[in-house]
Coordinates of N, CA and C in Angstrom, one line a residue:
M1467 N 9.7 7.7 14.9 CA 9.4 6.7 14.0 C 9.3 7.5 12.7
N1468 N 10.0 6.9 11.6 CA 9.9 7.4 10.1 C 9.0 6.4 9.4
I1469 N 8.0 7.3 8.9 CA 6.6 6.7 8.5 C 6.6 7.0 6.9
A1470 N 6.0 6.2 6.1 CA 6.0 6.3 4.6 C 4.5 5.7 4.1
I1471 N 4.0 6.3 3.5 CA 2.7 5.9 2.9 C 2.8 5.7 1.6
Y1472 N 2.6 4.6 1.1 CA 2.3 4.1 -0.4 C 1.0 4.0 -0.7
P1473 N 0.3 4.8 -1.3 CA -1.3 4.7 -1.9 C -1.0 4.2 -3.4
G1474 N -2.4 3.7 -3.4 CA -2.7 3.3 -4.9 C -3.7 2.1 -4.9
T1475 N -4.1 2.0 -6.0 CA -5.3 1.1 -6.2 C -4.8 -0.6 -6.1
F1476 N -3.6 -0.5 -6.7 CA -2.9 -2.1 -6.5 C -4.1 -3.1 -7.1
D1477 N -4.5 -2.7 -8.4 CA -5.3 -3.7 -9.0 C -5.0 -4.5 -9.9
P1478 N -4.6 -5.6 -9.9 CA -3.6 -6.3 -8.8 C -2.4 -5.8 -8.3
I1479 N -1.8 -6.0 -7.1 CA -0.6 -5.7 -6.8 C 0.1 -6.5 -7.7
T1480 N 1.3 -5.8 -8.0 CA 2.1 -6.5 -8.9 C 3.8 -6.5 -8.4
Y1481 N 4.4 -7.3 -9.5 CA 5.9 -7.2 -8.9 C 6.7 -5.9 -8.6
G1482 N 6.5 -5.1 -9.4 CA 6.8 -3.9 -9.8 C 6.5 -3.1 -8.4
H1483 N 5.0 -3.3 -7.7 CA 4.8 -2.8 -6.4 C 5.6 -3.2 -5.2
I1484 N 5.7 -4.6 -5.5 CA 6.4 -5.5 -4.4 C 7.9 -4.8 -4.5
D1485 N 8.3 -4.8 -5.7 CA 10.0 -4.1 -5.4 C 9.9 -2.9 -4.8
V1486 N 8.9 -1.7 -5.2 CA 9.0 -0.8 -4.5 C 8.9 -0.9 -3.0
I1487 N 7.8 -1.7 -2.6 CA 7.6 -2.1 -1.0 C 9.0 -2.4 -0.5
K1488 N 9.8 -3.5 -1.2 CA 11.0 -4.2 -0.8 C 12.1 -2.9 -0.4
K1489 N 12.4 -2.0 -1.4 CA 13.0 -0.9 -1.5 C 13.0 0.0 -0.3
S1490 N 11.6 0.6 -0.2 CA 11.1 1.3 0.9 C 11.3 0.9 2.5
L1491 N 11.2 -0.6 2.5 CA 11.7 -1.1 3.7 C 13.1 -0.9 4.2
N1492 N 13.9 -0.8 3.3 CA 15.2 -0.5 3.6 C 15.3 1.0 4.3
V1493 N 14.6 1.8 4.0 CA 14.7 3.5 4.1 C 13.6 3.8 4.8
F1494 N 12.4 3.3 5.5 CA 11.6 3.5 6.5 C 11.2 2.7 7.7
D1495 N 11.2 2.9 8.8 CA 10.4 2.3 10.0 C 9.2 1.6 9.8
K1496 N 8.2 2.2 8.9 CA 7.1 1.5 8.5 C 6.5 2.2 7.3
V1497 N 6.1 1.2 6.6 CA 5.2 1.7 5.5 C 4.1 1.2 5.6
I1498 N 3.2 2.0 5.0 CA 1.7 1.7 5.0 C 1.1 1.6 3.7
I1499 N 0.7 0.3 3.5 CA 0.0 0.2 1.9 C -1.2 0.4 1.8
A1500 N -1.6 1.9 1.2 CA -3.1 2.4 1.4 C -3.7 2.0 0.2
T1501 N -4.9 1.6 0.3 CA -5.5 1.1 -1.0 C -7.1 1.5 -0.9
T1502 N -7.4 2.1 -2.5 CA -8.4 2.8 -2.2 C -9.6 2.7 -3.4
D1503 N -10.9 2.9 -3.2 CA -11.8 2.9 -4.1 C -12.2 4.0 -4.6
N1504 N -11.9 4.2 -6.1 CA -12.3 5.4 -6.8 C -13.7 5.0 -7.5
I1505 N -14.9 5.9 -7.1 CA -16.1 5.5 -7.9 C -15.8 5.8 -9.4
N1506 N -15.2 6.6 -9.9 CA -14.7 6.8 -11.5 C -14.2 5.8 -12.1
K1507 N -13.5 4.9 -11.4 CA -12.6 3.9 -12.0 C -13.6 2.3 -12.0
N1508 N -13.1 1.6 -13.0 CA -13.6 0.3 -13.0 C -12.5 -0.8 -12.5
Y1509 N -12.9 -1.7 -11.3 CA -11.4 -2.4 -10.9 C -11.8 -3.8 -11.5
F1510 N -10.8 -4.6 -11.4 CA -10.8 -6.1 -11.6 C -11.3 -6.3 -10.2
F1511 N -10.9 -6.4 -9.3 CA -11.1 -6.9 -8.1 C -11.7 -5.6 -7.0
S1512 N -12.5 -6.4 -6.1 CA -13.1 -5.3 -5.0 C -11.8 -5.0 -4.4
I1513 N -12.6 -3.9 -3.4 CA -11.5 -3.7 -2.5 C -11.2 -4.6 -1.6
E1514 N -12.0 -5.4 -0.8 CA -12.1 -6.6 -0.3 C -10.9 -7.7 -0.7
D1515 N -11.1 -8.0 -1.9 CA -10.4 -9.1 -2.6 C -8.8 -8.3 -2.7
R1516 N -8.8 -7.1 -3.2 CA -7.4 -6.6 -3.2 C -6.6 -6.2 -2.0
L1517 N -7.3 -6.2 -0.9 CA -6.7 -6.1 0.5 C -6.0 -7.7 0.6
S1518 N -6.7 -8.6 0.5 CA -6.7 -9.9 0.7 C -5.4 -10.6 0.0
I1519 N -5.5 -10.1 -1.1 CA -4.3 -10.3 -2.4 C -3.1 -9.5 -1.9
I1520 N -3.0 -8.3 -1.3 CA -2.0 -7.5 -0.9 C -1.4 -8.5 0.3
N1521 N -2.1 -8.5 1.4 CA -2.1 -9.4 2.5 C -1.1 -10.7 2.3
N1522 N -1.8 -11.5 1.5 CA -1.3 -13.0 1.3 C 0.2 -12.7 0.5
S1523 N 0.0 -11.6 -0.3 CA 1.5 -11.7 -1.4 C 2.4 -11.2 -0.4
L1524 N 2.0 -10.3 0.8 CA 3.2 -9.6 1.5 C 3.7 -10.4 2.8
F1525 N 2.4 -11.1 3.2 CA 2.7 -11.7 4.6 C 2.9 -13.3 4.8
K1526 N 2.2 -14.0 3.5 CA 2.1 -15.4 3.7 C 3.3 -15.8 2.6
D1527 N 3.2 -15.4 1.4 CA 4.2 -15.7 0.1 C 5.2 -15.1 0.8
L1528 N 5.6 -13.8 0.6 CA 6.9 -13.4 1.0 C 7.5 -13.5 2.2
K1529 N 6.7 -13.7 3.3 CA 7.0 -13.4 4.5 C 7.8 -12.4 5.5
F1530 N 7.1 -11.1 4.9 CA 7.4 -9.8 5.3 C 6.8 -9.7 6.7
S1531 N 7.7 -8.5 7.4 CA 7.3 -8.5 8.7 C 6.3 -7.2 9.0
K1532 N 5.0 -8.1 9.9 CA 3.9 -7.5 9.7 C 4.0 -6.2 10.6
N1533 N 5.3 -6.3 11.6 CA 5.8 -5.1 12.2 C 6.3 -3.8 11.3
K1534 N 6.6 -3.9 10.2 CA 6.9 -2.9 9.4 C 5.8 -2.4 8.4
I1535 N 5.2 -3.4 7.9 CA 4.1 -2.9 7.0 C 2.6 -2.8 7.5
K1536 N 1.7 -2.0 7.1 CA 0.4 -2.0 7.3 C -0.4 -1.9 6.6
V1537 N -1.5 -2.9 6.1 CA -2.2 -2.6 4.9 C -3.5 -2.4 5.3
M1538 N -4.1 -1.4 4.5 CA -5.6 -0.8 4.9 C -6.1 -0.3 3.5
S1539 N -7.1 0.1 3.8 CA -8.1 0.7 2.7 C -8.1 2.0 3.2
F1540 N -8.6 3.3 2.5 CA -8.9 4.3 3.0 C -10.0 5.0 1.7
D1541 N -10.7 5.8 2.4 CA -11.6 6.7 1.4 C -11.4 8.0 1.6
N1542 N -10.3 8.6 2.4 CA -10.1 10.0 2.0 C -9.2 10.8 1.3
L1543 N -8.5 11.8 1.5 CA -7.5 12.4 0.6 C -5.9 11.8 1.5
T1544 N -5.0 11.5 0.6 CA -4.0 10.7 0.9 C -3.1 11.6 2.0
I1545 N -3.5 13.1 1.9 CA -2.8 13.9 2.8 C -3.5 13.7 4.3
D1546 N -4.7 13.3 4.3 CA -5.3 13.2 5.5 C -4.8 12.1 6.0
L1547 N -4.7 11.2 5.4 CA -3.6 9.9 5.8 C -2.6 10.0 6.3
C1548 N -1.4 10.8 5.5 CA -0.4 11.1 6.2 C -0.5 12.1 7.9
K1549 N -1.4 12.8 7.9 CA -1.5 13.3 9.2 C -2.1 12.3 10.1
K1550 N -2.6 11.9 9.8 CA -3.4 10.7 10.7 C -2.1 9.7 11.5
Y1551 N -1.5 9.2 10.4 CA -0.3 8.4 10.9 C 1.1 9.3 11.0
K1552 N 1.0 10.5 10.7 CA 2.1 11.2 11.0 C 3.1 10.8 9.9
A1553 N 2.7 10.4 8.7 CA 3.8 10.0 7.5 C 4.2 11.4 6.9
K1554 N 5.6 11.4 6.9 CA 6.2 12.7 6.1 C 6.4 12.3 4.7
T1555 N 6.4 11.2 4.4 CA 6.8 10.6 2.9 C 5.7 9.9 2.3
I1556 N 5.4 10.2 1.0 CA 4.6 9.3 0.3 C 5.4 8.8 -1.0
I1557 N 5.0 7.5 -0.9 CA 6.1 6.6 -2.0 C 5.1 6.4 -3.3
R1558 N 6.1 6.5 -4.2 CA 5.1 6.5 -5.5 C 6.1 5.8 -6.7
G1559 N 5.7 4.6 -7.3 CA 6.3 4.1 -8.3 C 6.6 4.9 -9.6
L1560 N 7.4 4.7 -10.4 CA 7.3 5.1 -11.8 C 7.2 3.8 -13.0
R1561 N 6.4 4.3 -13.7 CA 5.8 3.7 -14.8 C 7.0 4.3 -15.9
A1562 N 7.6 3.3 -16.8 CA 8.5 3.5 -17.8 C 8.2 3.3 -19.3

């Protein structure tokens, strides 16, 4: 299975994030959307609220398949998350 991880704060998730997710679903079998709390940042939303917003946006509003997307929080290094889920790709968006 070809798995990719899309790490970020998603504070909040935007149309740009969703566009990256849509495009990545055409390339990968499974995409893990991983959000984190960095104590050095001030967030608009708590980690619980961000997870709820992401889940509602992707699954309720846009009707994406839960078979292809996993939404989760993490508190370690991204590389550790990649190893845990055997993901060989990290997805990143580009701000222009």
